Amino acid sequence: MSDECTIIEPLASPLAGHVRVPGDKSISHRAVLFAAMAEGTSKLTGVLDSEDVRSSICAVRELGAQVELDVDDGGAFAGQVTGWGAAGPVQPEGPIDCGNSGTTARLLMGMLAPWEVEVTITGDESLCRRPMRRNTAPLMKMGVQFKPAEADHLPITEVGNPNLRAISYDAPMASAQLKTAVLMAGVYAKGTTTLNEPAPSRNHTELMLPEFGVPTTAGTRVATVSGPVVMHASDVNVPGDPSSAAFLCAAAILKRGSSICVDDVSLNPARIGFVRTLERMGANIEEARAGSEGKEPFGSICASHTPALHGCEVPSQHFASIVDEVPILAIVAAHARGVTVFKGVGELRVKETDRLQAIIDGLELIGVDAWAEGDNLYVEGDPDLTVPAMTEFDSRGDHRLAMTWAVLGMCAGVPVRIKGFDCIAISYPGFMDAIRSLEA
């Protein structure tokens, strides 16, 4: 990714109208990976075309799945994936490079667990700094071998085991990636595999696995699968990504005179915590359900300019539902009267970068007091906040931060500079086009 600075020009007019966002990244990853595991051919539509999802597509190709996905007129991947089913994946010719995608790396660990293959999983410099022990620990209890055994960072070599043990595991943190890896391995373990969480995390896996023929139960903080079972092909249409929608909604809330609707977006309750948080701040935002894709609800999220925002407290149990939206929510909080407290957000320290410190450092550049106490983030807002023209923000290679600073500058009415802005390709390559399309 480039270290050059990109100048982001301010919005010339309020945002107005309807817009769609690309397919949900979490669901796209799972659709590709589950289809690769299944017997038969799955038809996929609406799959997000981003660097992270391309990492998953490349990974399953290297493992023997037949992937025929092309970019359609709407900019999404559509086509089919023929999986390896009962035959299992093939031994890849070399290490599997997951790029910047933590989802790809961690879910691959569960996918490879029940097969007689030895695979080295690696990634870019950023991904190789992210913790992996949280995933390897439960999989080792199931009988998987990792080299080196105590490794917490990529590259890691995984040696599968066709005689996996079903386990009941108490996860140390709410993590959909950890949960999914254990459940994916549990599909092939004899008996019932149970994953207990301290707080709810995204439940796309529990909603999708039954579509692929896996007996699954899901509770508020518990998920189980019963195996062994051979997954069968299923058709998946991926709804829009609410994490991407959050940035557009925040821009509408901050830009005077704006009113927009993001259509055909996932309304999974585990994914729209940002809507609930913005409501607590007094923002004009609401969702309307239109239907469902499988068990995934979808509809519209509408937001409009809100002149009077106020700080609020976001409880730690809600963190998993806003894990990707805390940076942009912190920008909204910076414009609110009073202090906003995001509790239990320490996990932000081990994302693509240390997002917690990056938020604090970025807000300091514009005179906003923000600080961390333990795992809590505090933002003291200023309704009269002004952003100095040509303030330079560093994305630190983190796509969520790049979009966050862009929204701040565009709504402040001044140009800003963002280092490494091209990293938005990881999740939302068309972000700027979407914003500009809404200018009235």
Short mmCIF file of C-alpha atoms in Angstrom, two decimals:
data_model
loop_
_atom_site.label_atom_id
_atom_site.label_comp_id
_atom_site.label_asym_id
_atom_site.label_seq_id
_atom_site.Cartn_x
_atom_site.Cartn_y
_atom_site.Cartn_z
CA MET A 1 0.00 0.00 0.00
CA SER A 2 1.16 3.51 -0.79
CA ASP A 3 2.57 5.86 1.88
CA GLU A 4 1.70 8.86 -0.27
CA CYS A 5 -0.83 11.40 0.95
CA THR A 6 -4.19 11.81 -0.74
CA ILE A 7 -6.00 15.13 -0.52
CA ILE A 8 -9.67 14.66 0.37
CA GLU A 9 -11.76 17.62 -0.75
CA PRO A 10 -14.76 18.78 1.32
CA LEU A 11 -18.33 18.02 0.30
CA ALA A 12 -19.63 20.70 -2.04
CA SER A 13 -23.24 20.17 -0.99
CA PRO A 14 -25.39 18.11 1.40
CA LEU A 15 -25.76 14.37 0.87
CA ALA A 16 -29.13 13.23 -0.43
CA GLY A 17 -30.78 10.20 -1.99
CA HIS A 18 -30.53 6.43 -1.93
CA VAL A 19 -27.37 4.37 -2.23
CA ARG A 20 -26.29 0.75 -1.99
CA VAL A 21 -23.10 -0.46 -0.37
CA PRO A 22 -21.04 -3.46 -1.49
CA GLY A 23 -21.74 -6.93 -0.12
CA ASP A 24 -21.13 -7.66 3.52
CA LYS A 25 -17.48 -8.63 4.05
CA SER A 26 -18.11 -11.13 6.85
CA ILE A 27 -20.86 -12.92 4.93
CA SER A 28 -18.82 -12.85 1.70
CA HIS A 29 -15.87 -14.60 3.36
CA ARG A 30 -18.13 -17.30 4.79
CA ALA A 31 -20.03 -17.82 1.56
CA VAL A 32 -16.79 -18.47 -0.32
CA LEU A 33 -15.23 -20.66 2.38
CA PHE A 34 -18.33 -22.73 3.13
CA ALA A 35 -19.00 -23.27 -0.58
CA ALA A 36 -15.44 -24.53 -0.95
CA MET A 37 -15.98 -27.02 1.89
CA ALA A 38 -19.28 -28.30 0.49
CA GLU A 39 -20.13 -31.16 -1.84
CA GLY A 40 -21.46 -29.81 -5.14
CA THR A 41 -21.70 -26.40 -6.73
CA SER A 42 -22.93 -23.30 -4.89
CA LYS A 43 -24.17 -20.20 -6.67
CA LEU A 44 -23.03 -16.96 -5.07
CA THR A 45 -24.15 -13.40 -5.80
CA GLY A 46 -23.40 -10.03 -4.22
CA VAL A 47 -19.99 -11.18 -2.96
CA LEU A 48 -17.80 -8.22 -2.01
CA ASP A 49 -14.96 -7.48 -4.42
CA SER A 50 -12.21 -6.35 -2.06
CA GLU A 51 -8.64 -7.32 -1.30
CA ASP A 52 -9.66 -9.25 1.83
CA VAL A 53 -12.30 -11.35 0.08
CA ARG A 54 -9.93 -11.95 -2.83
CA SER A 55 -7.55 -13.45 -0.26
CA SER A 56 -10.21 -16.00 0.68
CA ILE A 57 -10.95 -16.76 -2.98
CA CYS A 58 -7.27 -17.33 -3.74
CA ALA A 59 -6.89 -19.52 -0.65
CA VAL A 60 -9.68 -21.95 -1.55
CA ARG A 61 -8.44 -22.12 -5.15
CA GLU A 62 -5.01 -23.18 -3.88
CA LEU A 63 -6.74 -25.84 -1.78
CA GLY A 64 -8.57 -27.35 -4.75
CA ALA A 65 -11.96 -25.64 -4.97
CA GLN A 66 -13.18 -24.67 -8.43
CA VAL A 67 -14.01 -20.98 -8.29
CA GLU A 68 -15.78 -19.28 -11.19
CA LEU A 69 -16.60 -15.83 -9.89
CA ASP A 70 -16.64 -12.75 -12.10
CA VAL A 71 -17.38 -9.11 -11.31
CA ASP A 72 -20.93 -8.27 -12.41
CA ASP A 73 -22.36 -4.94 -13.60
CA GLY A 74 -22.89 -3.88 -9.99
CA GLY A 75 -19.24 -4.39 -9.07
CA ALA A 76 -19.83 -7.56 -7.03
CA PHE A 77 -18.55 -11.07 -7.53
CA ALA A 78 -21.15 -13.50 -8.88
CA GLY A 79 -20.88 -17.05 -10.15
CA GLN A 80 -20.27 -20.44 -8.66
CA VAL A 81 -17.93 -22.39 -6.41
CA THR A 82 -17.58 -26.17 -6.62
CA GLY A 83 -16.29 -27.50 -3.34
CA TRP A 84 -14.15 -30.48 -2.37
CA GLY A 85 -16.80 -32.06 -0.14
CA ALA A 86 -15.92 -35.47 1.34
CA ALA A 87 -12.68 -35.66 -0.67
CA GLY A 88 -11.17 -32.79 1.30
CA PRO A 89 -8.76 -30.08 0.17
CA VAL A 90 -5.57 -30.79 -1.76
CA GLN A 91 -2.10 -30.15 -0.41
CA PRO A 92 -1.18 -26.66 -1.69
CA GLU A 93 2.12 -26.15 -3.48
CA GLY A 94 3.34 -23.57 -0.99
CA PRO A 95 2.28 -21.30 1.88
CA ILE A 96 -1.14 -19.65 1.67
CA ASP A 97 -0.79 -15.87 1.78
CA CYS A 98 -3.82 -14.24 3.40
CA GLY A 99 -2.67 -10.72 2.67
CA ASN A 100 -4.18 -8.36 5.25
CA SER A 101 -7.19 -10.56 5.97
CA GLY A 102 -7.42 -11.78 9.54
CA THR A 103 -10.75 -13.42 8.72
CA THR A 104 -9.16 -15.51 5.98
CA ALA A 105 -6.26 -16.62 8.19
CA ARG A 106 -8.30 -17.49 11.26
CA LEU A 107 -11.12 -19.24 9.40
CA LEU A 108 -8.64 -21.25 7.33
CA MET A 109 -7.39 -22.76 10.58
CA GLY A 110 -10.82 -24.25 11.22
CA MET A 111 -11.29 -25.28 7.59
CA LEU A 112 -7.99 -27.19 7.44
CA ALA A 113 -8.33 -28.80 10.86
CA PRO A 114 -9.92 -32.17 9.88
CA TRP A 115 -7.78 -33.01 6.84
CA GLU A 116 -4.44 -34.75 6.31
CA VAL A 117 -2.69 -31.69 4.97
CA GLU A 118 0.19 -29.62 6.26
CA VAL A 119 -0.25 -25.96 5.36
CA THR A 120 1.70 -22.84 6.24
CA ILE A 121 -0.54 -19.80 6.72
CA THR A 122 1.03 -16.37 6.37
CA GLY A 123 0.12 -12.78 5.50
CA ASP A 124 1.41 -9.26 5.12
CA GLU A 125 3.43 -7.43 7.76
CA SER A 126 0.31 -6.10 9.50
CA LEU A 127 -1.43 -9.47 9.64
CA CYS A 128 1.73 -11.16 10.95
CA ARG A 129 1.54 -8.88 14.01
CA ARG A 130 -2.02 -9.88 14.92
CA PRO A 131 -2.68 -12.50 17.64
CA MET A 132 -3.45 -16.06 16.54
CA ARG A 133 -3.07 -18.05 19.75
CA ARG A 134 -6.75 -17.41 20.51
CA ASN A 135 -7.55 -19.63 17.51
CA THR A 136 -4.84 -22.24 17.75
CA ALA A 137 -5.52 -23.00 21.44
CA PRO A 138 -9.03 -24.50 21.05
CA LEU A 139 -8.11 -26.24 17.79
CA MET A 140 -5.18 -27.92 19.53
CA LYS A 141 -7.62 -29.22 22.13
CA MET A 142 -9.51 -30.82 19.23
CA GLY A 143 -6.34 -32.58 18.03
CA VAL A 144 -4.85 -30.17 15.51
CA GLN A 145 -1.08 -29.63 15.51
CA PHE A 146 0.55 -26.25 14.94
CA LYS A 147 4.21 -25.50 14.33
CA PRO A 148 5.58 -23.83 16.34
CA ALA A 149 3.14 -25.03 19.02
CA GLU A 150 3.26 -21.85 21.09
CA ALA A 151 3.16 -19.41 18.17
CA ASP A 152 0.90 -16.39 18.53
CA HIS A 153 1.69 -14.85 15.16
CA LEU A 154 1.85 -15.85 11.52
CA PRO A 155 3.46 -17.59 9.76
CA ILE A 156 2.09 -20.74 11.37
CA THR A 157 2.12 -24.26 9.92
CA GLU A 158 -1.01 -26.32 10.58
CA VAL A 159 -1.14 -30.12 10.49
CA GLY A 160 -4.70 -31.38 10.24
CA ASN A 161 -6.17 -34.38 12.05
CA PRO A 162 -8.93 -36.54 10.49
CA ASN A 163 -9.90 -37.76 13.99
CA LEU A 164 -10.89 -34.49 15.61
CA ARG A 165 -12.39 -34.47 19.09
CA ALA A 166 -15.57 -32.50 19.76
CA ILE A 167 -15.05 -30.03 22.59
CA SER A 168 -16.90 -27.58 24.78
CA TYR A 169 -14.86 -24.40 24.88
CA ASP A 170 -15.21 -21.19 26.88
CA ALA A 171 -13.80 -18.44 24.68
CA PRO A 172 -11.76 -15.78 26.52
CA MET A 173 -13.25 -13.02 24.35
CA ALA A 174 -16.22 -12.45 22.06
CA SER A 175 -14.77 -13.15 18.62
CA ALA A 176 -16.74 -14.30 15.60
CA GLN A 177 -13.50 -15.39 13.93
CA LEU A 178 -12.53 -17.63 16.84
CA LYS A 179 -16.07 -19.01 17.10
CA THR A 180 -16.29 -19.71 13.39
CA ALA A 181 -12.95 -21.53 13.27
CA VAL A 182 -14.01 -23.85 16.10
CA LEU A 183 -17.42 -24.50 14.54
CA MET A 184 -15.86 -25.19 11.12
CA ALA A 185 -13.61 -27.80 12.70
CA GLY A 186 -16.55 -29.14 14.69
CA VAL A 187 -18.42 -29.93 11.47
CA TYR A 188 -16.06 -32.91 11.08
CA ALA A 189 -15.61 -33.88 14.75
CA LYS A 190 -17.62 -36.77 16.17
CA GLY A 191 -20.22 -35.40 18.57
CA THR A 192 -21.30 -31.89 19.53
CA THR A 193 -18.85 -29.00 19.61
CA THR A 194 -19.90 -26.08 21.78
CA LEU A 195 -18.46 -22.58 21.92
CA ASN A 196 -19.41 -20.32 24.85
CA GLU A 197 -18.70 -16.58 24.70
CA PRO A 198 -18.50 -13.88 27.39
CA ALA A 199 -20.58 -11.56 25.17
CA PRO A 200 -22.46 -11.95 21.87
CA SER A 201 -20.43 -11.77 18.65
CA ARG A 202 -21.48 -11.78 14.99
CA ASN A 203 -23.64 -14.81 14.26
CA HIS A 204 -23.36 -15.10 10.46
CA THR A 205 -21.79 -18.54 10.79
CA GLU A 206 -24.65 -19.94 12.87
CA LEU A 207 -27.16 -18.52 10.39
CA MET A 208 -25.34 -19.83 7.30
CA LEU A 209 -24.16 -23.30 8.30
CA PRO A 210 -27.68 -24.83 8.34
CA GLU A 211 -28.08 -23.65 4.73
CA PHE A 212 -25.11 -25.91 3.95
CA GLY A 213 -26.64 -28.86 5.80
CA VAL A 214 -24.91 -28.57 9.17
CA PRO A 215 -27.04 -29.14 12.30
CA THR A 216 -26.44 -25.97 14.30
CA THR A 217 -27.90 -24.33 17.37
CA ALA A 218 -27.38 -20.71 18.32
CA GLY A 219 -28.04 -18.84 21.52
CA THR A 220 -27.13 -15.39 22.78
CA ARG A 221 -23.66 -16.45 23.91
CA VAL A 222 -23.44 -20.07 22.82
CA ALA A 223 -23.22 -21.91 19.50
CA THR A 224 -22.99 -25.62 18.72
CA VAL A 225 -22.54 -27.89 15.72
CA SER A 226 -23.05 -31.63 15.53
CA GLY A 227 -20.76 -33.78 13.39
CA PRO A 228 -19.36 -35.35 11.47
CA VAL A 229 -21.34 -34.22 8.45
CA VAL A 230 -20.53 -33.57 4.80
CA MET A 231 -21.65 -30.07 3.88
CA HIS A 232 -23.80 -29.72 0.76
CA ALA A 233 -23.87 -26.87 -1.73
CA SER A 234 -26.14 -23.89 -1.12
CA ASP A 235 -26.93 -20.66 -2.98
CA VAL A 236 -26.06 -17.42 -1.17
CA ASN A 237 -26.99 -13.84 -2.03
CA VAL A 238 -24.90 -11.49 0.08
CA PRO A 239 -26.67 -8.35 1.41
CA GLY A 240 -24.95 -4.98 1.76
CA ASP A 241 -22.33 -4.42 4.44
CA PRO A 242 -23.59 -2.43 7.45
CA SER A 243 -20.02 -1.56 8.44
CA SER A 244 -19.63 0.26 5.12
CA ALA A 245 -23.05 1.85 5.57
CA ALA A 246 -21.95 3.27 8.93
CA PHE A 247 -19.50 5.68 7.27
CA LEU A 248 -22.14 7.03 4.88
CA CYS A 249 -24.67 7.42 7.69
CA ALA A 250 -22.16 9.24 9.87
CA ALA A 251 -21.40 11.64 7.03
CA ALA A 252 -25.11 12.39 6.61
CA ILE A 253 -25.51 13.01 10.34
CA LEU A 254 -22.59 15.46 10.39
CA LYS A 255 -23.16 17.30 7.10
CA ARG A 256 -25.76 20.05 7.41
CA GLY A 257 -28.85 19.53 5.24
CA SER A 258 -28.12 15.87 4.45
CA SER A 259 -30.62 13.00 4.36
CA ILE A 260 -29.81 9.59 2.87
CA CYS A 261 -31.00 5.98 2.80
CA VAL A 262 -28.68 2.99 2.41
CA ASP A 263 -30.73 0.22 0.78
CA ASP A 264 -30.46 -3.58 0.68
CA VAL A 265 -28.11 -3.68 3.65
CA SER A 266 -27.83 -6.41 6.29
CA LEU A 267 -29.91 -5.65 9.37
CA ASN A 268 -28.52 -8.51 11.44
CA PRO A 269 -28.88 -7.27 15.05
CA ALA A 270 -25.30 -8.33 15.77
CA ARG A 271 -24.10 -5.95 13.03
CA ILE A 272 -26.09 -2.74 13.52
CA GLY A 273 -24.86 -1.79 16.96
CA PHE A 274 -23.69 1.46 15.39
CA VAL A 275 -27.34 2.39 14.76
CA ARG A 276 -28.18 1.83 18.43
CA THR A 277 -25.12 3.87 19.49
CA LEU A 278 -26.00 6.77 17.21
CA GLU A 279 -29.56 6.68 18.57
CA ARG A 280 -28.12 7.07 22.07
CA MET A 281 -26.29 10.16 20.86
CA GLY A 282 -29.59 11.62 19.65
CA ALA A 283 -28.88 11.13 15.94
CA ASN A 284 -31.65 11.00 13.34
CA ILE A 285 -31.23 7.40 12.18
CA GLU A 286 -33.54 4.43 11.74
CA GLU A 287 -33.74 1.10 9.95
CA ALA A 288 -36.62 -0.55 8.07
CA ARG A 289 -36.64 -4.26 7.32
CA ALA A 290 -37.52 -5.32 3.76
CA GLY A 291 -37.00 -9.10 3.84
CA SER A 292 -34.36 -11.77 4.38
CA GLU A 293 -31.66 -13.65 2.47
CA GLY A 294 -31.75 -17.08 4.06
CA LYS A 295 -31.81 -16.23 7.74
CA GLU A 296 -30.10 -12.84 7.27
CA PRO A 297 -32.50 -9.88 7.53
CA PHE A 298 -31.95 -6.95 5.18
CA GLY A 299 -33.52 -3.57 4.50
CA SER A 300 -32.70 0.14 4.63
CA ILE A 301 -30.89 2.40 7.09
CA CYS A 302 -31.80 6.08 6.78
CA ALA A 303 -29.89 8.93 8.43
CA SER A 304 -30.10 12.71 8.32
CA HIS A 305 -28.24 15.69 9.68
CA THR A 306 -28.55 16.07 13.44
CA PRO A 307 -27.55 19.51 14.77
CA ALA A 308 -27.60 18.60 18.46
CA LEU A 309 -25.75 15.41 19.44
CA HIS A 310 -24.90 14.42 23.00
CA GLY A 311 -22.37 12.07 24.54
CA CYS A 312 -23.36 8.66 25.84
CA GLU A 313 -22.00 5.50 27.42
CA VAL A 314 -21.56 2.41 25.24
CA PRO A 315 -21.49 -0.72 27.46
CA SER A 316 -18.74 -3.29 26.96
CA GLN A 317 -21.22 -6.02 26.04
CA HIS A 318 -22.09 -4.01 22.92
CA PHE A 319 -18.50 -3.81 21.68
CA ALA A 320 -18.69 -6.89 19.45
CA SER A 321 -21.54 -5.29 17.50
CA ILE A 322 -19.51 -2.10 16.79
CA VAL A 323 -15.98 -3.52 16.58
CA ASP A 324 -15.41 -2.05 13.10
CA GLU A 325 -17.38 1.15 13.66
CA VAL A 326 -15.74 2.57 16.80
CA PRO A 327 -13.42 4.89 14.79
CA ILE A 328 -16.26 6.56 12.87
CA LEU A 329 -18.46 6.61 15.99
CA ALA A 330 -15.62 8.41 17.78
CA ILE A 331 -15.78 11.11 15.07
CA VAL A 332 -19.50 11.58 15.68
CA ALA A 333 -18.79 11.66 19.43
CA ALA A 334 -16.19 14.38 18.79
CA HIS A 335 -19.04 16.61 17.51
CA ALA A 336 -21.36 15.82 20.44
CA ARG A 337 -21.84 17.79 23.63
CA GLY A 338 -20.30 16.01 26.61
CA VAL A 339 -18.21 12.88 27.00
CA THR A 340 -18.81 9.59 25.20
CA VAL A 341 -17.39 6.44 26.81
CA PHE A 342 -16.77 3.30 24.76
CA LYS A 343 -16.30 0.57 27.36
CA GLY A 344 -14.29 -2.61 26.91
CA VAL A 345 -12.71 -1.73 23.55
CA GLY A 346 -9.19 -2.99 24.31
CA GLU A 347 -9.42 -5.41 21.37
CA LEU A 348 -8.95 -2.38 19.09
CA ARG A 349 -5.26 -2.48 20.03
CA VAL A 350 -4.77 -5.67 18.00
CA LYS A 351 -6.69 -4.89 14.82
CA GLU A 352 -4.97 -3.94 11.54
CA THR A 353 -3.14 -1.40 13.67
CA ASP A 354 -3.58 -0.10 17.21
CA ARG A 355 -6.90 1.55 16.39
CA LEU A 356 -7.39 2.74 19.96
CA GLN A 357 -4.22 4.82 19.99
CA ALA A 358 -4.78 5.89 16.37
CA ILE A 359 -8.19 7.36 17.26
CA ILE A 360 -6.69 9.28 20.18
CA ASP A 361 -3.77 10.57 18.10
CA GLY A 362 -6.00 11.61 15.21
CA LEU A 363 -8.45 13.50 17.41
CA GLU A 364 -5.56 15.25 19.15
CA LEU A 365 -4.59 16.76 15.78
CA ILE A 366 -7.90 18.66 15.71
CA GLY A 367 -7.94 19.65 19.38
CA VAL A 368 -10.36 17.02 20.65
CA ASP A 369 -9.58 15.48 24.02
CA ALA A 370 -9.65 11.69 23.82
CA TRP A 371 -7.96 9.24 26.14
CA ALA A 372 -7.89 5.61 27.23
CA GLU A 373 -8.29 4.31 30.77
CA GLY A 374 -7.71 0.60 30.82
CA ASP A 375 -9.85 -0.84 28.03
CA ASN A 376 -12.19 2.17 27.91
CA LEU A 377 -12.06 4.98 25.35
CA TYR A 378 -13.23 8.49 26.33
CA VAL A 379 -14.03 11.22 23.80
CA GLU A 380 -14.90 14.74 25.00
CA GLY A 381 -16.93 16.28 22.23
CA ASP A 382 -17.15 19.84 20.97
CA PRO A 383 -20.29 20.89 19.06
CA ASP A 384 -18.28 23.82 17.64
CA LEU A 385 -15.43 21.63 16.46
CA THR A 386 -13.34 23.02 13.61
CA VAL A 387 -10.76 21.11 11.60
CA PRO A 388 -7.69 23.01 10.36
CA ALA A 389 -7.34 22.86 6.59
CA MET A 390 -4.83 20.35 5.24
CA THR A 391 -4.52 18.50 8.54
CA GLU A 392 -2.57 15.33 7.78
CA PHE A 393 -3.91 12.05 9.14
CA ASP A 394 -2.14 8.70 8.96
CA SER A 395 -4.30 5.72 8.02
CA ARG A 396 -1.58 3.40 9.34
CA GLY A 397 -2.64 1.03 6.59
CA ASP A 398 -6.04 0.57 8.26
CA HIS A 399 -9.03 0.87 5.93
CA ARG A 400 -11.46 1.84 8.70
CA LEU A 401 -9.21 4.68 9.84
CA ALA A 402 -8.70 5.94 6.28
CA MET A 403 -12.47 6.25 5.75
CA THR A 404 -12.91 7.77 9.21
CA TRP A 405 -10.52 10.65 8.56
CA ALA A 406 -12.03 11.16 5.11
CA VAL A 407 -15.53 11.60 6.57
CA LEU A 408 -14.15 14.01 9.17
CA GLY A 409 -12.56 16.20 6.53
CA MET A 410 -15.41 16.11 4.01
CA CYS A 411 -17.97 17.11 6.63
CA ALA A 412 -15.73 19.77 8.19
CA GLY A 413 -15.73 21.70 4.94
CA VAL A 414 -11.94 21.75 4.51
CA PRO A 415 -9.51 19.61 2.55
CA VAL A 416 -7.45 17.16 4.59
CA ARG A 417 -4.52 14.92 3.76
CA ILE A 418 -4.57 11.18 4.46
CA LYS A 419 -1.46 9.05 4.31
CA GLY A 420 -2.03 5.62 2.76
CA PHE A 421 -5.63 6.28 1.76
CA ASP A 422 -5.55 3.55 -0.90
CA CYS A 423 -5.89 0.93 1.85
CA ILE A 424 -9.67 1.43 1.63
CA ALA A 425 -9.48 -1.22 -1.12
CA ILE A 426 -9.30 -3.80 1.68
CA SER A 427 -13.03 -3.45 2.35
CA TYR A 428 -14.65 -0.62 0.33
CA PRO A 429 -12.82 0.30 -2.89
CA GLY A 430 -15.74 2.43 -4.13
CA PHE A 431 -16.16 4.46 -0.94
CA MET A 432 -15.39 7.86 -2.45
CA ASP A 433 -17.56 7.19 -5.49
CA ALA A 434 -20.48 6.36 -3.20
CA ILE A 435 -20.03 9.58 -1.22
CA ARG A 436 -19.77 11.74 -4.34
CA SER A 437 -22.85 10.08 -5.86
CA LEU A 438 -24.90 11.39 -2.92
CA GLU A 439 -23.88 15.03 -3.28
CA ALA A 440 -27.08 16.88 -4.14
#
